[in-house]
Amino acid sequence: MGVIRKALTSRPVTTLTSPNTIDDYLEHIHPMLAAANVRARVVAVHRETGEASTVVMRPNGAWKGFVPGQHVQFGVEVEGKRRIRVFSVSSSRAAGRRKGRGRTFSVSVKAHPDGYVSQFLHQELQPGTIVYLSQAEGEFVLPREVPANLLLVSGGSGVTPVMSMLRTLRDTGHRGQVTFLHYARSRDDEMFTGELDEIAATTDFRVVRVYTRQPAPGAELAGRFQVDHLKHLGVDASDTLTYVCGPAGLIATVRDTYDELGAGDQLRLEYFKVPTVDLDAADATGTLSFEDTAIAAPNTGATILEQAELAGLKPDFGCRMGVCNTCAIKKNSGAVRHVVSGEVNANTDETIKICVQVPIGDVAVAL
């Protein structure tokens, strides 16, 4: 099949089918048939909590697999329109390496009140549905050689990529010191509760969960993350590779703590949600011009996507967190600041993701 796929994606075939692709024709034969595009059939949908579900999928042969911690662009057709969002893989890589029809993987999603796709996945998605995927993406991954000391920290639904890591380490027989520290509002709000109980009971991994609103009786830790939690767990931050995924508040606290301990180089961070923009008076000046539609508005300091929507425009978007490229457009002029990294760019005619860029002063975009 690999030889056939290579032939179908060759330059002569691409030229012959242009401006379409070979996959545009193959999907008329069977929706899962594709030379390059990743598609998957939903095998099962499991309820994790009242607000979260796990979707188990069997991908087609174009799927190249994943590294624990990565995410996929997930597209589903609803009422004739394909909607795309980004979700983290939550399954073990060991299971994902099976061959043939036994090869499955999963994403786990918390349904947000204003999240059309996440609500659809949680309430309506059925086995047998065909979904449209990207290859796995992202740099928030375990190294090839996992060190002796490893700390995995997560908050809320940020547990999903970390769970993929934990499951993989368990299934591959990792023998190093692994500490899993998870923060959730309550046990009822926690994803993967039963499996976490099992991992804690059947492996040497240290599994600690902190319920911030409804603490468990006799819990060894309470409240939100603080340096005392590391001390209690006996974690030496300077000697422990640490992965953190969750809301912006958790990540900021962990990052500040590690910086104070001189251990910032041990951190690997993944925002599960773009941080709320801290409006800077110095940024919120000038005019944001949408030149393709001849619309201009005073710069409020919010992201360009949010300001475009407030101006009555309907730009394409997907993940709203700077991953999927759906909202990428050309910036004609002006400076922008990335809401996660803080990096400022002032190049002309550059492509930017407007869901994570805030204009600084006068900015013009092709929208």
Short mmCIF file of C-alpha atoms in Angstrom, two decimals:
data_model
loop_
_atom_site.label_atom_id
_atom_site.label_comp_id
_atom_site.label_asym_id
_atom_site.label_seq_id
_atom_site.Cartn_x
_atom_site.Cartn_y
_atom_site.Cartn_z
CA MET A 1 0.00 0.00 0.00
CA GLY A 2 2.93 2.30 0.66
CA VAL A 3 4.09 1.96 -2.96
CA ILE A 4 0.60 2.73 -4.25
CA ARG A 5 0.29 5.76 -1.97
CA LYS A 6 3.68 7.04 -3.13
CA ALA A 7 2.63 6.69 -6.75
CA LEU A 8 -0.70 8.45 -6.19
CA THR A 9 1.05 11.42 -4.58
CA SER A 10 3.76 11.65 -7.25
CA ARG A 11 4.29 14.76 -9.36
CA PRO A 12 2.79 13.25 -12.59
CA VAL A 13 -0.45 12.32 -10.81
CA THR A 14 -0.57 15.70 -9.05
CA THR A 15 -0.18 17.44 -12.41
CA LEU A 16 -2.84 15.23 -14.01
CA THR A 17 -5.46 15.92 -11.32
CA SER A 18 -4.69 19.65 -10.86
CA PRO A 19 -6.33 21.87 -9.69
CA ASN A 20 -7.90 19.07 -7.64
CA THR A 21 -5.99 16.40 -5.76
CA ILE A 22 -6.14 12.65 -6.16
CA ASP A 23 -7.93 12.49 -2.81
CA ASP A 24 -10.78 14.59 -4.22
CA TYR A 25 -11.49 11.70 -6.59
CA LEU A 26 -10.76 8.84 -4.22
CA GLU A 27 -13.31 10.04 -1.66
CA HIS A 28 -16.07 9.43 -4.24
CA ILE A 29 -15.08 5.75 -4.22
CA HIS A 30 -14.97 5.47 -0.42
CA PRO A 31 -14.85 8.22 2.24
CA MET A 32 -11.89 6.58 4.01
CA LEU A 33 -9.88 6.13 0.82
CA ALA A 34 -7.11 8.73 0.55
CA ALA A 35 -3.51 8.93 -0.60
CA ALA A 36 -2.44 11.88 1.56
CA ASN A 37 -5.33 13.14 3.67
CA VAL A 38 -5.85 11.59 7.08
CA ARG A 39 -9.35 10.41 7.82
CA ALA A 40 -10.68 8.21 10.58
CA ARG A 41 -13.82 6.34 11.46
CA VAL A 42 -15.21 6.82 14.96
CA VAL A 43 -15.17 3.48 16.77
CA ALA A 44 -16.62 4.58 20.11
CA VAL A 45 -17.48 7.61 22.21
CA HIS A 46 -16.96 7.21 25.97
CA ARG A 47 -18.29 9.65 28.55
CA GLU A 48 -15.51 10.62 30.96
CA THR A 49 -17.54 13.11 33.04
CA GLY A 50 -20.75 15.03 32.63
CA GLU A 51 -18.87 17.48 30.42
CA ALA A 52 -16.08 15.44 28.80
CA SER A 53 -15.84 12.57 26.34
CA THR A 54 -13.20 10.40 24.72
CA VAL A 55 -13.49 9.68 21.00
CA VAL A 56 -11.82 6.44 19.83
CA MET A 57 -10.94 6.41 16.13
CA ARG A 58 -9.49 4.04 13.56
CA PRO A 59 -7.43 6.07 11.04
CA ASN A 60 -6.79 5.29 7.41
CA GLY A 61 -3.40 4.34 6.01
CA ALA A 62 -2.28 7.96 5.59
CA TRP A 63 -1.96 8.34 9.37
CA LYS A 64 1.69 8.42 10.48
CA GLY A 65 1.09 8.01 14.20
CA PHE A 66 1.84 10.35 17.08
CA VAL A 67 4.26 11.09 19.88
CA PRO A 68 2.68 11.38 23.36
CA GLY A 69 1.78 15.01 24.01
CA GLN A 70 0.87 15.91 20.42
CA HIS A 71 -2.45 17.16 19.09
CA VAL A 72 -4.45 16.85 15.86
CA GLN A 73 -6.66 19.15 13.87
CA PHE A 74 -10.06 17.48 14.09
CA GLY A 75 -12.69 18.20 11.45
CA VAL A 76 -16.27 17.03 11.45
CA GLU A 77 -19.02 17.83 8.97
CA VAL A 78 -22.18 19.19 10.54
CA GLU A 79 -25.11 20.36 8.41
CA GLY A 80 -22.93 20.33 5.31
CA LYS A 81 -20.15 22.48 6.81
CA ARG A 82 -16.79 21.17 7.96
CA ARG A 83 -15.76 22.57 11.32
CA ILE A 84 -12.19 22.20 12.58
CA ARG A 85 -10.81 22.36 16.08
CA VAL A 86 -7.60 21.17 17.73
CA PHE A 87 -7.66 18.36 20.30
CA SER A 88 -4.87 16.52 22.12
CA VAL A 89 -4.31 12.82 21.69
CA SER A 90 -5.00 11.08 25.00
CA SER A 91 -4.27 7.43 24.21
CA SER A 92 -1.13 5.39 24.67
CA ARG A 93 1.32 5.34 21.82
CA ALA A 94 1.77 1.61 22.37
CA ALA A 95 -1.86 1.00 21.39
CA GLY A 96 -1.53 3.37 18.44
CA ARG A 97 1.31 1.33 16.93
CA ARG A 98 -0.83 -1.74 16.26
CA LYS A 99 -1.16 -2.64 12.63
CA GLY A 100 -4.23 -2.94 10.44
CA ARG A 101 -7.76 -2.73 11.76
CA GLY A 102 -6.57 -2.97 15.37
CA ARG A 103 -4.81 0.40 15.15
CA THR A 104 -6.79 3.03 17.02
CA PHE A 105 -6.11 6.21 18.93
CA SER A 106 -8.22 8.65 20.88
CA VAL A 107 -8.74 12.30 21.68
CA SER A 108 -10.46 13.48 24.84
CA VAL A 109 -12.48 16.67 24.87
CA LYS A 110 -14.23 18.80 27.45
CA ALA A 111 -17.42 20.35 26.09
CA HIS A 112 -17.41 24.12 26.47
CA PRO A 113 -20.72 26.03 26.59
CA ASP A 114 -19.79 28.09 23.52
CA GLY A 115 -17.82 25.34 21.77
CA TYR A 116 -19.86 24.10 18.82
CA VAL A 117 -17.57 21.20 17.92
CA SER A 118 -16.84 20.10 21.50
CA GLN A 119 -20.56 20.13 22.28
CA PHE A 120 -21.26 18.10 19.14
CA LEU A 121 -18.60 15.55 20.08
CA HIS A 122 -19.95 15.20 23.60
CA GLN A 123 -23.65 15.04 22.78
CA GLU A 124 -24.18 13.87 19.21
CA LEU A 125 -21.13 12.19 17.67
CA GLN A 126 -21.87 8.56 16.82
CA PRO A 127 -19.72 5.50 16.03
CA GLY A 128 -19.24 5.12 12.30
CA THR A 129 -18.88 8.85 11.66
CA ILE A 130 -15.99 9.83 9.35
CA VAL A 131 -13.79 12.61 10.73
CA TYR A 132 -11.09 14.61 8.97
CA LEU A 133 -7.70 14.91 10.64
CA SER A 134 -4.27 16.43 10.25
CA GLN A 135 -1.14 14.49 11.03
CA ALA A 136 -0.19 14.75 14.69
CA GLU A 137 1.55 18.04 15.49
CA GLY A 138 3.25 19.78 18.40
CA GLU A 139 6.55 19.93 20.27
CA PHE A 140 5.14 19.25 23.76
CA VAL A 141 6.47 15.68 23.66
CA LEU A 142 8.51 13.26 25.69
CA PRO A 143 12.16 12.88 24.63
CA ARG A 144 13.32 9.65 23.02
CA GLU A 145 15.27 8.86 26.18
CA VAL A 146 13.06 9.61 29.17
CA PRO A 147 15.19 10.76 32.13
CA ALA A 148 15.23 9.08 35.50
CA ASN A 149 13.14 11.83 37.14
CA LEU A 150 9.96 13.07 35.48
CA LEU A 151 7.14 15.28 36.76
CA LEU A 152 3.85 15.60 34.87
CA VAL A 153 1.60 18.47 36.03
CA SER A 154 -1.85 19.17 34.64
CA GLY A 155 -4.93 21.17 35.44
CA GLY A 156 -8.51 20.52 34.35
CA SER A 157 -8.84 19.30 30.77
CA GLY A 158 -5.13 19.98 30.30
CA VAL A 159 -4.73 16.41 31.54
CA THR A 160 -5.32 14.95 28.06
CA PRO A 161 -1.81 15.19 26.51
CA VAL A 162 -0.24 14.35 29.88
CA MET A 163 -2.47 11.28 30.11
CA SER A 164 -1.10 10.11 26.77
CA MET A 165 2.39 10.38 28.25
CA LEU A 166 1.44 8.56 31.44
CA ARG A 167 -0.31 5.73 29.59
CA THR A 168 2.62 5.30 27.23
CA LEU A 169 5.14 5.19 30.07
CA ARG A 170 3.03 2.55 31.79
CA ASP A 171 2.54 0.43 28.65
CA THR A 172 6.23 0.52 27.71
CA GLY A 173 7.36 -0.53 31.19
CA HIS A 174 9.21 2.68 32.07
CA ARG A 175 11.13 2.15 35.31
CA GLY A 176 12.16 5.70 36.19
CA GLN A 177 10.66 7.90 38.90
CA VAL A 178 7.44 9.39 37.51
CA THR A 179 5.28 11.77 39.51
CA PHE A 180 1.87 12.72 38.15
CA LEU A 181 0.33 15.81 39.79
CA HIS A 182 -3.15 16.79 38.65
CA TYR A 183 -5.45 19.62 39.74
CA ALA A 184 -9.22 19.42 39.24
CA ARG A 185 -12.18 21.15 40.84
CA SER A 186 -13.54 17.86 42.25
CA ARG A 187 -13.38 14.11 41.76
CA ASP A 188 -16.63 14.26 39.76
CA ASP A 189 -15.05 16.86 37.47
CA GLU A 190 -11.89 14.81 36.93
CA MET A 191 -11.28 12.95 33.69
CA PHE A 192 -9.88 9.39 33.65
CA THR A 193 -10.61 8.88 37.36
CA GLY A 194 -10.91 5.10 37.26
CA GLU A 195 -7.76 4.59 35.24
CA LEU A 196 -5.78 6.98 37.43
CA ASP A 197 -6.89 4.96 40.46
CA GLU A 198 -5.68 1.81 38.70
CA ILE A 199 -2.32 3.30 37.70
CA ALA A 200 -1.76 4.47 41.26
CA ALA A 201 -2.51 0.97 42.58
CA THR A 202 -0.66 -1.15 40.02
CA THR A 203 2.48 0.82 39.10
CA ASP A 204 5.37 2.49 40.91
CA PHE A 205 4.32 5.88 39.53
CA ARG A 206 3.32 8.41 42.16
CA VAL A 207 -0.16 9.67 41.27
CA VAL A 208 -1.38 12.68 43.26
CA ARG A 209 -4.63 14.50 42.56
CA VAL A 210 -5.65 17.76 44.19
CA TYR A 211 -9.33 18.74 44.20
CA THR A 212 -9.35 22.48 44.65
CA ARG A 213 -13.07 23.02 45.35
CA GLN A 214 -14.08 19.75 46.99
CA PRO A 215 -10.93 18.35 48.63
CA ALA A 216 -10.85 14.62 49.22
CA PRO A 217 -10.86 13.61 52.91
CA GLY A 218 -7.29 13.08 54.10
CA ALA A 219 -5.74 14.36 50.88
CA GLU A 220 -1.99 14.85 51.10
CA LEU A 221 -2.15 18.16 49.20
CA ALA A 222 -4.72 20.95 49.05
CA GLY A 223 -5.27 24.20 47.19
CA ARG A 224 -3.60 25.41 44.04
CA PHE A 225 -0.03 24.73 42.96
CA GLN A 226 2.71 26.20 45.16
CA VAL A 227 6.34 25.45 45.88
CA ASP A 228 5.37 23.54 49.04
CA HIS A 229 3.68 20.95 46.82
CA LEU A 230 7.01 20.22 45.19
CA LYS A 231 8.69 19.98 48.58
CA HIS A 232 6.02 17.60 49.88
CA LEU A 233 6.49 15.35 46.85
CA GLY A 234 10.25 15.43 47.21
CA VAL A 235 10.69 16.85 43.71
CA ASP A 236 14.00 18.55 43.03
CA ALA A 237 13.01 21.01 40.31
CA SER A 238 16.60 21.50 39.16
CA ASP A 239 16.96 17.79 38.43
CA THR A 240 13.46 16.89 37.22
CA LEU A 241 12.19 17.28 33.66
CA THR A 242 8.72 18.78 34.13
CA TYR A 243 5.79 18.93 31.72
CA VAL A 244 2.90 21.27 32.51
CA CYS A 245 -0.40 21.58 30.64
CA GLY A 246 -3.46 23.47 31.80
CA PRO A 247 -4.98 26.91 32.19
CA ALA A 248 -2.85 30.03 32.02
CA GLY A 249 -2.97 30.62 35.78
CA LEU A 250 -1.48 27.22 36.59
CA ILE A 251 1.23 27.56 33.97
CA ALA A 252 2.18 31.07 35.14
CA THR A 253 2.49 29.92 38.75
CA VAL A 254 4.60 26.88 37.87
CA ARG A 255 6.81 28.94 35.56
CA ASP A 256 7.38 31.62 38.19
CA THR A 257 8.15 28.98 40.80
CA TYR A 258 10.70 27.23 38.59
CA ASP A 259 12.30 30.55 37.63
CA GLU A 260 12.70 31.43 41.32
CA LEU A 261 14.30 28.03 41.90
CA GLY A 262 16.65 28.53 38.95
CA ALA A 263 15.10 25.54 37.18
CA GLY A 264 13.34 27.19 34.27
CA ASP A 265 15.29 25.10 31.77
CA GLN A 266 13.58 21.96 33.09
CA LEU A 267 10.09 23.17 32.10
CA ARG A 268 8.08 22.16 29.04
CA LEU A 269 4.82 24.12 28.81
CA GLU A 270 1.58 23.71 26.85
CA TYR A 271 -1.30 26.15 27.20
CA PHE A 272 -4.61 24.37 26.92
CA LYS A 273 -6.27 27.69 26.39
CA VAL A 274 -4.82 30.95 25.12
CA PRO A 275 -4.19 33.28 28.09
CA THR A 276 -6.66 36.08 28.58
CA VAL A 277 -5.20 39.17 26.97
CA ASP A 278 -3.87 41.58 29.57
CA LEU A 279 -4.87 44.85 27.93
CA ASP A 280 -1.88 47.15 27.77
CA ALA A 281 -2.65 50.84 27.40
CA ALA A 282 0.47 51.17 25.26
CA ASP A 283 -0.89 48.56 22.84
CA ALA A 284 -4.49 49.82 22.71
CA THR A 285 -3.77 52.86 20.58
CA GLY A 286 -4.12 53.69 16.93
CA THR A 287 -6.39 52.10 14.36
CA LEU A 288 -6.88 48.51 13.19
CA SER A 289 -7.65 48.57 9.47
CA PHE A 290 -9.26 45.65 7.63
CA GLU A 291 -8.18 46.71 4.18
CA ASP A 292 -9.98 44.12 2.03
CA THR A 293 -13.34 45.31 3.35
CA ALA A 294 -12.41 48.97 3.86
CA ILE A 295 -13.35 48.79 7.54
CA ALA A 296 -11.35 50.51 10.26
CA ALA A 297 -11.88 50.63 14.00
CA PRO A 298 -10.05 52.01 17.04
CA ASN A 299 -7.61 49.45 18.39
CA THR A 300 -9.00 48.05 21.66
CA GLY A 301 -5.96 45.92 22.53
CA ALA A 302 -7.86 42.64 22.08
CA THR A 303 -6.71 40.01 19.56
CA ILE A 304 -7.18 40.87 15.89
CA LEU A 305 -9.68 38.01 15.57
CA GLU A 306 -11.80 39.36 18.42
CA GLN A 307 -11.66 42.89 17.04
CA ALA A 308 -12.60 41.67 13.57
CA GLU A 309 -15.64 39.90 14.98
CA LEU A 310 -16.64 43.02 16.93
CA ALA A 311 -16.40 44.97 13.66
CA GLY A 312 -18.96 42.65 12.10
CA LEU A 313 -16.52 40.55 10.08
CA LYS A 314 -16.58 36.75 10.04
CA PRO A 315 -13.01 35.58 9.51
CA ASP A 316 -12.29 31.87 9.32
CA PHE A 317 -11.01 30.34 12.54
CA GLY A 318 -10.52 26.93 14.07
CA CYS A 319 -8.74 26.38 17.36
CA ARG A 320 -8.54 30.01 18.56
CA MET A 321 -5.23 29.11 20.22
CA GLY A 322 -2.62 29.62 17.51
CA VAL A 323 -2.26 26.05 16.34
CA CYS A 324 -4.34 25.16 13.31
CA ASN A 325 -3.55 28.04 10.88
CA THR A 326 -7.21 28.41 9.87
CA CYS A 327 -7.22 32.09 10.85
CA ALA A 328 -3.86 32.93 9.25
CA ILE A 329 -3.98 36.06 7.09
CA LYS A 330 -1.51 38.62 5.77
CA LYS A 331 -0.54 41.61 7.88
CA ASN A 332 0.14 44.45 5.49
CA SER A 333 1.77 46.81 7.97
CA GLY A 334 2.22 47.55 11.66
CA ALA A 335 3.44 45.68 14.74
CA VAL A 336 1.75 42.83 16.59
CA ARG A 337 2.41 41.06 19.89
CA HIS A 338 1.93 37.31 20.43
CA VAL A 339 -0.32 36.80 23.46
CA VAL A 340 1.51 33.67 24.65
CA SER A 341 5.19 34.39 23.96
CA GLY A 342 5.03 38.18 24.10
CA GLU A 343 7.14 38.34 20.93
CA VAL A 344 6.65 41.50 18.86
CA ASN A 345 6.89 41.44 15.06
CA ALA A 346 6.76 44.46 12.78
CA ASN A 347 7.56 42.96 9.38
CA THR A 348 5.43 44.05 6.44
CA ASP A 349 3.52 41.54 4.31
CA GLU A 350 3.88 38.72 6.84
CA THR A 351 1.37 35.99 7.59
CA ILE A 352 0.00 35.99 11.14
CA LYS A 353 -2.48 33.94 13.15
CA ILE A 354 -4.98 36.55 14.21
CA CYS A 355 -6.36 34.54 17.14
CA VAL A 356 -3.11 35.02 19.08
CA GLN A 357 -1.87 38.38 17.83
CA VAL A 358 -2.65 41.76 19.40
CA PRO A 359 -2.08 44.91 17.35
CA ILE A 360 0.30 47.55 18.70
CA GLY A 361 -0.68 51.00 17.46
CA ASP A 362 -1.74 51.28 13.81
CA VAL A 363 -2.02 47.91 12.07
CA ALA A 364 -3.45 46.96 8.66
CA VAL A 365 -4.44 43.42 7.72
CA ALA A 366 -5.79 41.78 4.56
CA LEU A 367 -9.28 40.96 5.79
#
